[in-house]
Amino acid sequence: MKNEINKAGSPLEVLVVSTGTANTASVLSAFARLGAKARLSDEPSAIRDADYVVLPGVGDFGAASMRLEQSRMREPLVDRIAEGRSTLAICLGMQLLCDNSEESPGVKGLGVVPAAIGSFSEPLRVPHMGWNRVDVEDPGVLESGCAYFANGYRLASRPPSWSAATTSYGGTFVSAIERGAVLACQFHPELSGAWGEGLLSRWLERGRGQA
Amino acid sequence: MLYPRIIPCLDVRDGRVVKGVRFANLRDAGDPVTCAAAYRDQGADELVLLDVSATPEGRGNALEVVRAVRAVLNIPLTVGGGVGTVDSAVALLDAGADKVALNSAAVADPSLLSKLSRRFGAQCIVLALDAARSEAGPPWEVVTHSGKRRTGKDAEAWARRAAELGAGEILLTSFDRDGTGLGYDLELIQAIANSVRVPIVASGGAKDSRHLAAALEAGASAVLAASILHDGETTVAQLKSKLSLAGVEVRP
């Protein structure tokens, strides 16, 4: 497989945060195809110590946020993102990094990205479901391409100190942000074909130095 | 731009693809994993897997099929057919489905939609709506149990209700056109697309790329294709290049 990054040595270990609401099988199988060893966990200490952590995302902002709180996963996630350690947040995961969301008024996100998540404006079809262009001005781990989305809410503008990819639906919204080894995608890299696999393997490569 | 999706549909019974998929270059066209990988390589934007097993043993096999297909599939996977309870939907999602489609069970108990949607989010829950033109009453009525039961329920009203309850997409099959090759029921697509804000996947009746283009023009966000692909008449890649020549932008 052309995107497989682990040609020799022991497989990279990726810890996928179990948020209880998300269907995580797609994420686990995507990393398996890349030759990495991915497993689910809701152990705060494991999340603190893992070389790579994925915060996946399907579900409801309020329910997922509550689950992170109850399982004491909030602090280790906030810490590792603040320290710039390899962390990938997908879809709702990206939204959870922000301060709050119109989806669940009054519920606090992780607050590591100073922004609020809002809804798409009428009269667009919602959820924003399917493949859309992702445009990156300044390629890093993120590159331009086509990605699969399934989201009802979105980040409207680039948060300070993060580089961003944008996508157009009605207007332009922020479809991914990256800083150091922290990557957050509104789309699903695990469902975005060979392009998505390329992105996941670049993210793994990016973290190799620190892992 | 959001590209329209071209979605092949595999009917699986007791772990095997049925309805005679005929790929020119496949040794085993009955193996769901082989078929899924072939459609992935042709440029399919998503895959729908419909479990048409009639027995509990067959349904058990379906979970195995979902796991095996998931392992090779790097595009979204929707699974439907016989999803009757919250638990059976959860089992399919755990096995690797990205979305589950509910049909007869949602008609019998609409609260299934809201229960699943609250837990997994609307983008995970698809209403499979089979509609037939009716003689009297509403223009289209909901049919269930693979068309065996006519419910008399207004299809447009049911679509609206399901979206309110939390279905994030509607897989709309025209019972009248399914398998005919006469093209999608465009008036039905228009009527449902105008009734709800969620995306519509059109199904039933496609024979060629012009039918696909017409369905998208009528308001569908995606088109399901089964027999034209299975019969080996065409491939997803060929359909996409024809659509593209006709001015419909598709995912490259």
CSV table of C-alpha atoms in Angstrom, one decimal:
chain,number,residue,atom,x,y,z
A,1,MET,CA,0.0,0.0,0.0
A,2,LYS,CA,1.5,3.3,-1.1
A,3,ASN,CA,0.6,5.2,2.0
A,4,GLU,CA,1.8,2.7,4.5
A,5,ILE,CA,4.4,4.3,6.6
A,6,ASN,CA,5.6,1.5,8.8
A,7,LYS,CA,8.0,-0.4,6.6
A,8,ALA,CA,10.3,-1.6,9.3
A,9,GLY,CA,10.4,-1.7,13.1
A,10,SER,CA,7.6,-1.9,15.6
A,11,PRO,CA,4.2,-0.5,14.5
A,12,LEU,CA,3.3,3.0,15.7
A,13,GLU,CA,0.7,3.0,18.4
A,14,VAL,CA,-2.4,5.2,18.0
A,15,LEU,CA,-4.8,5.7,20.8
A,16,VAL,CA,-8.4,6.5,19.8
A,17,VAL,CA,-10.4,8.2,22.5
A,18,SER,CA,-13.6,6.3,23.2
A,19,THR,CA,-16.3,9.0,23.4
A,20,GLY,CA,-19.1,6.5,23.7
A,21,THR,CA,-21.1,8.2,20.9
A,22,ALA,CA,-18.8,7.9,18.0
A,23,ASN,CA,-18.6,4.9,15.6
A,24,THR,CA,-14.9,4.4,15.6
A,25,ALA,CA,-14.5,1.3,13.5
A,26,SER,CA,-13.6,3.4,10.4
A,27,VAL,CA,-10.9,5.2,12.2
A,28,LEU,CA,-9.4,2.0,13.6
A,29,SER,CA,-9.4,0.3,10.2
A,30,ALA,CA,-7.9,3.3,8.4
A,31,PHE,CA,-4.9,3.2,10.8
A,32,ALA,CA,-4.6,-0.5,10.4
A,33,ARG,CA,-4.4,-0.1,6.6
A,34,LEU,CA,-1.5,2.3,7.2
A,35,GLY,CA,0.3,-0.3,9.3
A,36,ALA,CA,-0.2,1.4,12.6
A,37,LYS,CA,-1.7,-0.2,15.7
A,38,ALA,CA,-4.8,1.6,16.8
A,39,ARG,CA,-6.9,0.9,19.9
A,40,LEU,CA,-9.7,2.5,21.8
A,41,SER,CA,-9.3,3.9,25.3
A,42,ASP,CA,-11.0,6.1,27.8
A,43,GLU,CA,-8.2,6.0,30.3
A,44,PRO,CA,-7.0,9.5,31.2
A,45,SER,CA,-3.4,8.3,31.9
A,46,ALA,CA,-3.2,6.5,28.6
A,47,ILE,CA,-4.4,9.6,26.8
A,48,ARG,CA,-1.8,11.6,28.6
A,49,ASP,CA,1.1,9.2,27.7
A,50,ALA,CA,0.2,8.0,24.2
A,51,ASP,CA,2.5,9.0,21.3
A,52,TYR,CA,-0.5,9.6,19.1
A,53,VAL,CA,-4.1,10.4,20.2
A,54,VAL,CA,-7.2,10.6,18.0
A,55,LEU,CA,-10.4,12.3,19.2
A,56,PRO,CA,-12.9,11.0,16.7
A,57,GLY,CA,-16.3,12.4,16.1
A,58,VAL,CA,-19.7,11.4,15.3
A,59,GLY,CA,-22.5,12.5,17.7
A,60,ASP,CA,-23.8,15.3,19.7
A,61,PHE,CA,-21.6,18.1,21.0
A,62,GLY,CA,-23.2,18.2,24.5
A,63,ALA,CA,-23.2,14.4,25.0
A,64,ALA,CA,-19.6,14.0,23.8
A,65,SER,CA,-18.4,16.9,26.0
A,66,MET,CA,-20.2,15.5,29.0
A,67,ARG,CA,-18.6,12.1,28.4
A,68,LEU,CA,-15.1,13.7,28.2
A,69,GLU,CA,-15.8,15.4,31.5
A,70,GLN,CA,-17.2,12.3,33.3
A,71,SER,CA,-14.3,10.1,32.2
A,72,ARG,CA,-11.8,12.7,33.3
A,73,MET,CA,-10.3,12.8,29.7
A,74,ARG,CA,-10.7,16.6,29.4
A,75,GLU,CA,-7.5,17.6,31.2
A,76,PRO,CA,-5.1,15.2,29.5
A,77,LEU,CA,-6.5,16.2,26.1
A,78,VAL,CA,-6.2,19.9,26.9
A,79,ASP,CA,-2.6,19.4,28.2
A,80,ARG,CA,-1.3,17.5,25.2
A,81,ILE,CA,-2.8,19.9,22.7
A,82,ALA,CA,-1.4,22.9,24.6
A,83,GLU,CA,2.0,21.1,24.5
A,84,GLY,CA,1.6,20.5,20.8
A,85,ARG,CA,1.9,16.7,21.0
A,86,SER,CA,0.5,14.5,18.2
A,87,THR,CA,-3.2,14.8,18.4
A,88,LEU,CA,-5.8,14.4,15.6
A,89,ALA,CA,-9.4,15.6,16.1
A,90,ILE,CA,-12.0,14.5,13.6
A,91,CYS,CA,-15.4,16.1,12.8
A,92,LEU,CA,-17.1,16.6,16.1
A,93,GLY,CA,-13.7,16.1,17.6
A,94,MET,CA,-12.5,19.4,16.0
A,95,GLN,CA,-15.6,21.2,17.3
A,96,LEU,CA,-14.9,19.9,20.8
A,97,LEU,CA,-11.6,21.7,20.8
A,98,CYS,CA,-13.4,25.0,20.6
A,99,ASP,CA,-15.1,27.0,23.3
A,100,ASN,CA,-18.7,26.2,22.6
A,101,SER,CA,-21.2,25.3,19.9
A,102,GLU,CA,-24.6,26.5,18.7
A,103,GLU,CA,-25.6,22.8,18.8
A,104,SER,CA,-25.5,22.6,22.6
A,105,PRO,CA,-25.9,26.1,24.1
A,106,GLY,CA,-24.3,26.4,27.6
A,107,VAL,CA,-22.0,23.4,27.2
A,108,LYS,CA,-18.3,24.1,27.4
A,109,GLY,CA,-15.9,22.6,24.8
A,110,LEU,CA,-12.2,21.9,25.6
A,111,GLY,CA,-11.4,25.6,24.9
A,112,VAL,CA,-8.0,25.0,23.3
A,113,VAL,CA,-9.1,26.7,20.1
A,114,PRO,CA,-10.5,30.1,20.9
A,115,ALA,CA,-13.6,30.0,18.7
A,116,ALA,CA,-17.3,29.2,18.7
A,117,ILE,CA,-18.9,26.6,16.4
A,118,GLY,CA,-22.0,27.9,14.5
A,119,SER,CA,-24.6,26.5,12.1
A,120,PHE,CA,-24.8,26.8,8.3
A,121,SER,CA,-27.1,29.5,7.1
A,122,GLU,CA,-30.4,28.8,5.3
A,123,PRO,CA,-31.3,27.7,2.6
A,124,LEU,CA,-28.5,25.1,2.4
A,125,ARG,CA,-29.1,21.4,2.7
A,126,VAL,CA,-28.0,20.3,6.2
A,127,PRO,CA,-26.1,18.1,7.1
A,128,HIS,CA,-23.3,19.2,4.7
A,129,MET,CA,-22.9,15.6,3.5
A,130,GLY,CA,-20.6,14.4,0.8
A,131,TRP,CA,-17.3,15.2,-0.9
A,132,ASN,CA,-16.1,18.8,-1.1
A,133,ARG,CA,-12.9,20.6,-2.0
A,134,VAL,CA,-10.4,21.4,0.8
A,135,ASP,CA,-8.1,24.3,-0.1
A,136,VAL,CA,-4.8,24.9,1.7
A,137,GLU,CA,-2.7,28.0,0.9
A,138,ASP,CA,0.3,27.0,2.8
A,139,PRO,CA,0.7,23.2,2.8
A,140,GLY,CA,2.0,21.5,5.9
A,141,VAL,CA,0.5,18.2,7.0
A,142,LEU,CA,-2.6,19.6,5.3
A,143,GLU,CA,-2.7,19.6,1.5
A,144,SER,CA,-5.4,20.6,-0.9
A,145,GLY,CA,-7.7,17.9,-2.2
A,146,CYS,CA,-11.2,16.4,-1.9
A,147,ALA,CA,-12.6,15.2,1.4
A,148,TYR,CA,-15.7,13.5,2.8
A,149,PHE,CA,-17.8,15.6,5.1
A,150,ALA,CA,-20.9,14.9,7.3
A,151,ASN,CA,-21.4,17.9,9.5
A,152,GLY,CA,-24.3,20.1,10.5
A,153,TYR,CA,-22.2,22.8,12.2
A,154,ARG,CA,-18.9,24.5,11.3
A,155,LEU,CA,-16.1,26.8,12.3
A,156,ALA,CA,-16.6,30.1,10.5
A,157,SER,CA,-13.2,31.7,10.6
A,158,ARG,CA,-9.5,30.8,11.2
A,159,PRO,CA,-8.6,31.0,14.9
A,160,PRO,CA,-5.5,33.0,15.8
A,161,SER,CA,-2.2,31.1,15.8
A,162,TRP,CA,-3.5,28.1,13.8
A,163,SER,CA,-3.0,27.6,10.1
A,164,ALA,CA,-6.2,26.6,8.2
A,165,ALA,CA,-7.7,24.8,5.3
A,166,THR,CA,-11.0,26.2,3.9
A,167,THR,CA,-14.0,24.8,2.1
A,168,SER,CA,-16.9,26.4,0.4
A,169,TYR,CA,-20.5,25.6,1.2
A,170,GLY,CA,-22.8,28.6,0.9
A,171,GLY,CA,-19.8,30.7,2.2
A,172,THR,CA,-16.3,29.7,3.1
A,173,PHE,CA,-15.8,27.8,6.4
A,174,VAL,CA,-12.7,26.4,8.1
A,175,SER,CA,-12.4,22.7,7.2
A,176,ALA,CA,-9.2,21.9,9.1
A,177,ILE,CA,-6.7,23.6,11.3
A,178,GLU,CA,-3.1,22.6,12.2
A,179,ARG,CA,-0.5,23.7,14.7
A,180,GLY,CA,2.7,21.7,15.3
A,181,ALA,CA,1.7,18.0,15.5
A,182,VAL,CA,-2.0,18.9,16.3
A,183,LEU,CA,-4.4,18.5,13.5
A,184,ALA,CA,-8.1,19.0,13.6
A,185,CYS,CA,-10.4,18.2,10.6
A,186,GLN,CA,-14.0,18.9,10.1
A,187,PHE,CA,-14.0,16.3,7.3
A,188,HIS,CA,-13.3,12.5,7.8
A,189,PRO,CA,-9.8,11.7,6.6
A,190,GLU,CA,-10.5,8.0,7.4
A,191,LEU,CA,-13.3,8.1,4.8
A,192,SER,CA,-11.6,10.4,2.2
A,193,GLY,CA,-10.0,7.8,0.0
A,194,ALA,CA,-6.3,7.8,-0.9
A,195,TRP,CA,-6.1,11.5,-0.2
A,196,GLY,CA,-7.3,11.0,3.4
A,197,GLU,CA,-4.9,8.1,3.9
A,198,GLY,CA,-2.1,10.4,2.7
A,199,LEU,CA,-3.1,13.0,5.2
A,200,LEU,CA,-3.2,10.4,8.1
A,201,SER,CA,0.3,9.1,7.1
A,202,ARG,CA,1.7,12.7,7.0
A,203,TRP,CA,0.3,13.3,10.4
A,204,LEU,CA,1.9,10.1,11.7
A,205,GLU,CA,5.2,11.2,10.1
A,206,ARG,CA,5.0,14.6,11.6
A,207,GLY,CA,4.8,13.1,15.1
A,208,ARG,CA,7.7,10.7,14.5
A,209,GLY,CA,10.3,13.3,15.7
A,210,GLN,CA,8.6,13.7,19.1
A,211,ALA,CA,7.3,10.2,19.5
B,1,MET,CA,-18.4,22.9,-4.1
B,2,LEU,CA,-20.2,19.9,-2.7
B,3,TYR,CA,-20.0,17.2,-5.4
B,4,PRO,CA,-22.9,14.9,-6.1
B,5,ARG,CA,-22.3,11.4,-5.0
B,6,ILE,CA,-22.4,8.3,-7.1
B,7,ILE,CA,-23.3,5.4,-4.8
B,8,PRO,CA,-23.2,1.7,-5.8
B,9,CYS,CA,-25.5,-0.5,-3.8
B,10,LEU,CA,-24.7,-4.1,-3.0
B,11,ASP,CA,-27.5,-6.5,-1.9
B,12,VAL,CA,-26.1,-9.1,0.4
B,13,ARG,CA,-27.8,-12.3,1.6
B,14,ASP,CA,-26.2,-14.7,4.1
B,15,GLY,CA,-22.8,-13.1,3.5
B,16,ARG,CA,-22.9,-13.2,-0.3
B,17,VAL,CA,-23.7,-10.6,-2.9
B,18,VAL,CA,-27.0,-11.4,-4.7
B,19,LYS,CA,-28.8,-9.9,-7.7
B,20,GLY,CA,-25.9,-11.2,-9.8
B,21,VAL,CA,-23.1,-8.8,-9.9
B,22,ARG,CA,-21.2,-9.3,-13.1
B,23,PHE,CA,-17.8,-7.7,-13.1
B,24,ALA,CA,-15.8,-8.6,-16.2
B,25,ASN,CA,-12.5,-9.1,-14.4
B,26,LEU,CA,-13.5,-10.6,-11.0
B,27,ARG,CA,-13.0,-14.2,-10.1
B,28,ASP,CA,-15.6,-14.2,-7.4
B,29,ALA,CA,-18.3,-11.6,-8.0
B,30,GLY,CA,-20.3,-13.0,-5.1
B,31,ASP,CA,-17.8,-11.9,-2.5
B,32,PRO,CA,-18.9,-8.6,-1.0
B,33,VAL,CA,-15.3,-7.5,-0.1
B,34,THR,CA,-14.1,-8.1,-3.7
B,35,CYS,CA,-17.1,-6.1,-5.1
B,36,ALA,CA,-16.6,-3.3,-2.5
B,37,ALA,CA,-13.0,-2.9,-3.4
B,38,ALA,CA,-13.8,-2.9,-7.1
B,39,TYR,CA,-16.3,-0.1,-6.7
B,40,ARG,CA,-13.8,1.8,-4.5
B,41,ASP,CA,-11.2,1.6,-7.2
B,42,GLN,CA,-13.7,2.8,-9.8
B,43,GLY,CA,-14.2,6.0,-7.9
B,44,ALA,CA,-17.4,5.3,-6.0
B,45,ASP,CA,-18.1,8.2,-3.6
B,46,GLU,CA,-19.8,5.9,-1.0
B,47,LEU,CA,-21.1,2.4,-0.8
B,48,VAL,CA,-24.5,1.2,0.3
B,49,LEU,CA,-24.8,-2.4,1.6
B,50,LEU,CA,-28.2,-3.8,1.9
B,51,ASP,CA,-28.7,-6.9,3.9
B,52,VAL,CA,-31.6,-8.9,2.4
B,53,SER,CA,-31.1,-11.9,4.6
B,54,ALA,CA,-34.4,-13.4,5.8
B,55,THR,CA,-33.1,-15.3,8.9
B,56,PRO,CA,-31.3,-14.4,12.1
B,57,GLU,CA,-28.3,-16.5,11.0
B,58,GLY,CA,-28.1,-14.5,7.8
B,59,ARG,CA,-28.1,-11.3,9.8
B,60,GLY,CA,-25.2,-12.6,11.9
B,61,ASN,CA,-23.3,-13.1,8.7
B,62,ALA,CA,-24.1,-9.5,7.7
B,63,LEU,CA,-22.1,-8.2,10.7
B,64,GLU,CA,-19.2,-10.2,9.5
B,65,VAL,CA,-19.6,-8.8,6.0
B,66,VAL,CA,-19.7,-5.2,7.4
B,67,ARG,CA,-16.4,-5.8,9.3
B,68,ALA,CA,-14.7,-7.3,6.3
B,69,VAL,CA,-15.9,-4.6,3.9
B,70,ARG,CA,-14.9,-1.9,6.4
B,71,ALA,CA,-11.4,-3.2,6.5
B,72,VAL,CA,-10.8,-2.5,2.8
B,73,LEU,CA,-13.0,0.5,2.4
B,74,ASN,CA,-11.6,4.0,2.6
B,75,ILE,CA,-14.9,5.7,1.6
B,76,PRO,CA,-18.2,6.0,3.6
B,77,LEU,CA,-20.3,2.9,4.1
B,78,THR,CA,-24.1,2.9,4.7
B,79,VAL,CA,-25.8,-0.3,5.8
B,80,GLY,CA,-29.5,-1.0,5.7
B,81,GLY,CA,-31.9,-3.8,5.5
B,82,GLY,CA,-33.7,-5.2,8.5
B,83,VAL,CA,-32.4,-2.6,11.0
B,84,GLY,CA,-35.2,-3.1,13.5
B,85,THR,CA,-33.9,-2.0,16.9
B,86,VAL,CA,-31.5,0.4,18.5
B,87,ASP,CA,-29.3,-2.5,19.4
B,88,SER,CA,-29.1,-3.9,15.8
B,89,ALA,CA,-28.2,-0.4,14.6
B,90,VAL,CA,-25.5,-0.1,17.2
B,91,ALA,CA,-24.1,-3.5,16.2
B,92,LEU,CA,-23.8,-2.4,12.6
B,93,LEU,CA,-22.1,0.9,13.6
B,94,ASP,CA,-19.7,-0.9,15.8
B,95,ALA,CA,-18.9,-3.4,13.0
B,96,GLY,CA,-17.9,-0.5,10.8
B,97,ALA,CA,-21.0,1.2,9.2
B,98,ASP,CA,-20.7,5.0,9.0
B,99,LYS,CA,-24.5,5.3,8.6
B,100,VAL,CA,-27.4,3.0,9.2
B,101,ALA,CA,-30.6,3.1,7.1
B,102,LEU,CA,-33.9,2.4,8.6
B,103,ASN,CA,-37.0,1.5,6.7
B,104,SER,CA,-40.0,-0.6,7.9
B,105,ALA,CA,-39.0,-0.5,11.5
B,106,ALA,CA,-39.0,3.4,11.5
B,107,VAL,CA,-42.5,3.4,10.0
B,108,ALA,CA,-43.6,1.0,12.8
B,109,ASP,CA,-41.8,2.9,15.5
B,110,PRO,CA,-40.7,6.4,14.5
B,111,SER,CA,-39.1,7.0,17.9
B,112,LEU,CA,-36.2,4.7,16.7
B,113,LEU,CA,-35.0,7.6,14.5
B,114,SER,CA,-34.9,10.0,17.4
B,115,LYS,CA,-33.3,7.6,19.8
B,116,LEU,CA,-30.5,6.8,17.3
B,117,SER,CA,-30.1,10.4,16.2
B,118,ARG,CA,-29.7,11.6,19.8
B,119,ARG,CA,-27.0,9.0,20.5
B,120,PHE,CA,-25.0,9.1,17.2
B,121,GLY,CA,-26.0,12.4,15.5
B,122,ALA,CA,-28.3,13.0,12.6
B,123,GLN,CA,-25.5,12.5,10.0
B,124,CYS,CA,-25.4,8.8,11.0
B,125,ILE,CA,-29.1,8.1,10.6
B,126,VAL,CA,-30.7,7.5,7.1
B,127,LEU,CA,-34.4,7.1,6.5
B,128,ALA,CA,-34.8,4.6,3.7
B,129,LEU,CA,-38.1,5.7,2.2
B,130,ASP,CA,-39.8,3.5,-0.4
B,131,ALA,CA,-42.6,5.3,-2.1
B,132,ALA,CA,-45.2,4.3,-4.7
B,133,ARG,CA,-47.6,6.5,-6.6
B,134,SER,CA,-51.0,5.9,-5.1
B,135,GLU,CA,-54.4,5.6,-6.8
B,136,ALA,CA,-56.2,7.8,-4.2
B,137,GLY,CA,-55.2,10.1,-1.4
B,138,PRO,CA,-51.6,11.5,-1.4
B,139,PRO,CA,-49.6,11.5,-4.6
B,140,TRP,CA,-47.1,9.0,-3.2
B,141,GLU,CA,-47.6,6.5,-0.3
B,142,VAL,CA,-45.0,4.8,1.8
B,143,VAL,CA,-44.5,1.1,1.1
B,144,THR,CA,-42.8,-1.2,3.5
B,145,HIS,CA,-41.5,-4.8,3.7
B,146,SER,CA,-39.8,-4.6,0.3
B,147,GLY,CA,-43.0,-3.2,-1.3
B,148,LYS,CA,-45.3,-6.0,0.0
B,149,ARG,CA,-47.2,-3.6,2.3
B,150,ARG,CA,-48.8,-0.3,1.1
B,151,THR,CA,-49.3,1.9,4.1
B,152,GLY,CA,-51.5,4.7,2.7
B,153,LYS,CA,-49.1,7.1,4.6
B,154,ASP,CA,-48.2,10.3,2.7
B,155,ALA,CA,-44.6,10.0,1.6
B,156,GLU,CA,-43.9,13.8,1.8
B,157,ALA,CA,-45.3,14.0,5.3
B,158,TRP,CA,-43.4,11.0,6.4
B,159,ALA,CA,-40.1,12.5,5.0
B,160,ARG,CA,-40.8,15.7,7.0
B,161,ARG,CA,-41.6,13.9,10.2
B,162,ALA,CA,-38.5,11.7,9.9
B,163,ALA,CA,-36.2,14.7,9.3
B,164,GLU,CA,-37.7,16.4,12.4
B,165,LEU,CA,-37.1,13.2,14.4
B,166,GLY,CA,-33.4,13.3,13.4
B,167,ALA,CA,-32.9,11.4,10.2
B,168,GLY,CA,-29.9,13.2,8.5
B,169,GLU,CA,-30.5,11.9,5.0
B,170,ILE,CA,-33.2,10.2,3.0
B,171,LEU,CA,-32.6,7.3,0.7
B,172,LEU,CA,-35.6,7.7,-1.6
B,173,THR,CA,-36.6,4.7,-3.7
B,174,SER,CA,-39.3,4.8,-6.2
B,175,PHE,CA,-41.1,1.5,-5.9
B,176,ASP,CA,-42.7,2.0,-9.4
B,177,ARG,CA,-39.4,2.6,-11.1
B,178,ASP,CA,-37.1,0.2,-9.2
B,179,GLY,CA,-35.6,-2.3,-11.6
B,180,THR,CA,-37.4,-0.9,-14.7
B,181,GLY,CA,-34.5,1.1,-16.3
B,182,LEU,CA,-37.1,3.9,-17.1
B,183,GLY,CA,-35.2,6.5,-15.1
B,184,TYR,CA,-35.8,7.9,-11.6
B,185,ASP,CA,-39.3,9.2,-10.6
B,186,LEU,CA,-38.2,12.9,-11.0
B,187,GLU,CA,-41.5,14.3,-9.6
B,188,LEU,CA,-41.1,12.2,-6.5
B,189,ILE,CA,-37.5,13.5,-6.0
B,190,GLN,CA,-38.7,17.1,-6.5
B,191,ALA,CA,-41.5,16.7,-4.0
B,192,ILE,CA,-39.4,15.1,-1.3
B,193,ALA,CA,-36.4,17.5,-1.9
B,194,ASN,CA,-38.8,20.4,-1.5
B,195,SER,CA,-40.3,18.9,1.7
B,196,VAL,CA,-37.1,18.6,3.7
B,197,ARG,CA,-33.7,20.3,4.2
B,198,VAL,CA,-31.7,17.1,4.6
B,199,PRO,CA,-29.9,15.6,1.5
B,200,ILE,CA,-31.8,13.1,-0.7
B,201,VAL,CA,-30.2,10.0,-2.3
B,202,ALA,CA,-32.3,9.0,-5.3
B,203,SER,CA,-32.8,5.4,-6.1
B,204,GLY,CA,-34.8,3.2,-8.4
B,205,GLY,CA,-34.9,3.1,-12.2
B,206,ALA,CA,-31.5,4.4,-13.4
B,207,LYS,CA,-30.3,3.0,-16.8
B,208,ASP,CA,-27.8,5.5,-17.9
B,209,SER,CA,-25.9,8.7,-17.0
B,210,ARG,CA,-28.7,10.9,-18.3
B,211,HIS,CA,-31.0,9.5,-15.7
B,212,LEU,CA,-28.4,10.3,-13.0
B,213,ALA,CA,-28.0,13.9,-14.3
B,214,ALA,CA,-31.8,14.3,-14.3
B,215,ALA,CA,-32.2,13.1,-10.7
B,216,LEU,CA,-29.4,15.5,-9.5
B,217,GLU,CA,-31.2,18.3,-11.5
B,218,ALA,CA,-34.5,17.4,-9.7
B,219,GLY,CA,-32.9,18.0,-6.3
B,220,ALA,CA,-31.1,14.8,-5.3
B,221,SER,CA,-27.7,15.2,-3.6
B,222,ALA,CA,-26.6,11.7,-4.5
B,223,VAL,CA,-27.7,8.9,-6.8
B,224,LEU,CA,-27.8,5.2,-6.0
B,225,ALA,CA,-27.0,2.8,-8.9
B,226,ALA,CA,-27.3,-0.9,-8.6
B,227,SER,CA,-28.2,-3.0,-11.7
B,228,ILE,CA,-26.5,-0.8,-14.3
B,229,LEU,CA,-23.2,-1.3,-12.4
B,230,HIS,CA,-23.7,-4.9,-11.4
B,231,ASP,CA,-24.6,-6.0,-15.0
B,232,GLY,CA,-21.2,-4.7,-16.1
B,233,GLU,CA,-22.9,-2.4,-18.6
B,234,THR,CA,-20.9,0.5,-17.2
B,235,THR,CA,-18.6,1.5,-14.3
B,236,VAL,CA,-18.6,4.3,-11.8
B,237,ALA,CA,-15.7,5.9,-13.7
B,238,GLN,CA,-17.6,5.8,-17.0
B,239,LEU,CA,-20.7,7.3,-15.4
B,240,LYS,CA,-18.6,10.0,-13.9
B,241,SER,CA,-16.9,10.9,-17.1
B,242,LYS,CA,-20.2,11.0,-19.0
B,243,LEU,CA,-21.7,13.2,-16.2
B,244,SER,CA,-18.7,15.5,-16.4
B,245,LEU,CA,-19.0,15.8,-20.2
B,246,ALA,CA,-22.7,16.7,-19.7
B,247,GLY,CA,-21.6,19.6,-17.4
B,248,VAL,CA,-22.2,17.9,-14.1
B,249,GLU,CA,-19.1,18.4,-11.9
B,250,VAL,CA,-18.2,15.2,-10.1
B,251,ARG,CA,-15.4,14.3,-7.7
B,252,PRO,CA,-12.3,13.7,-9.7
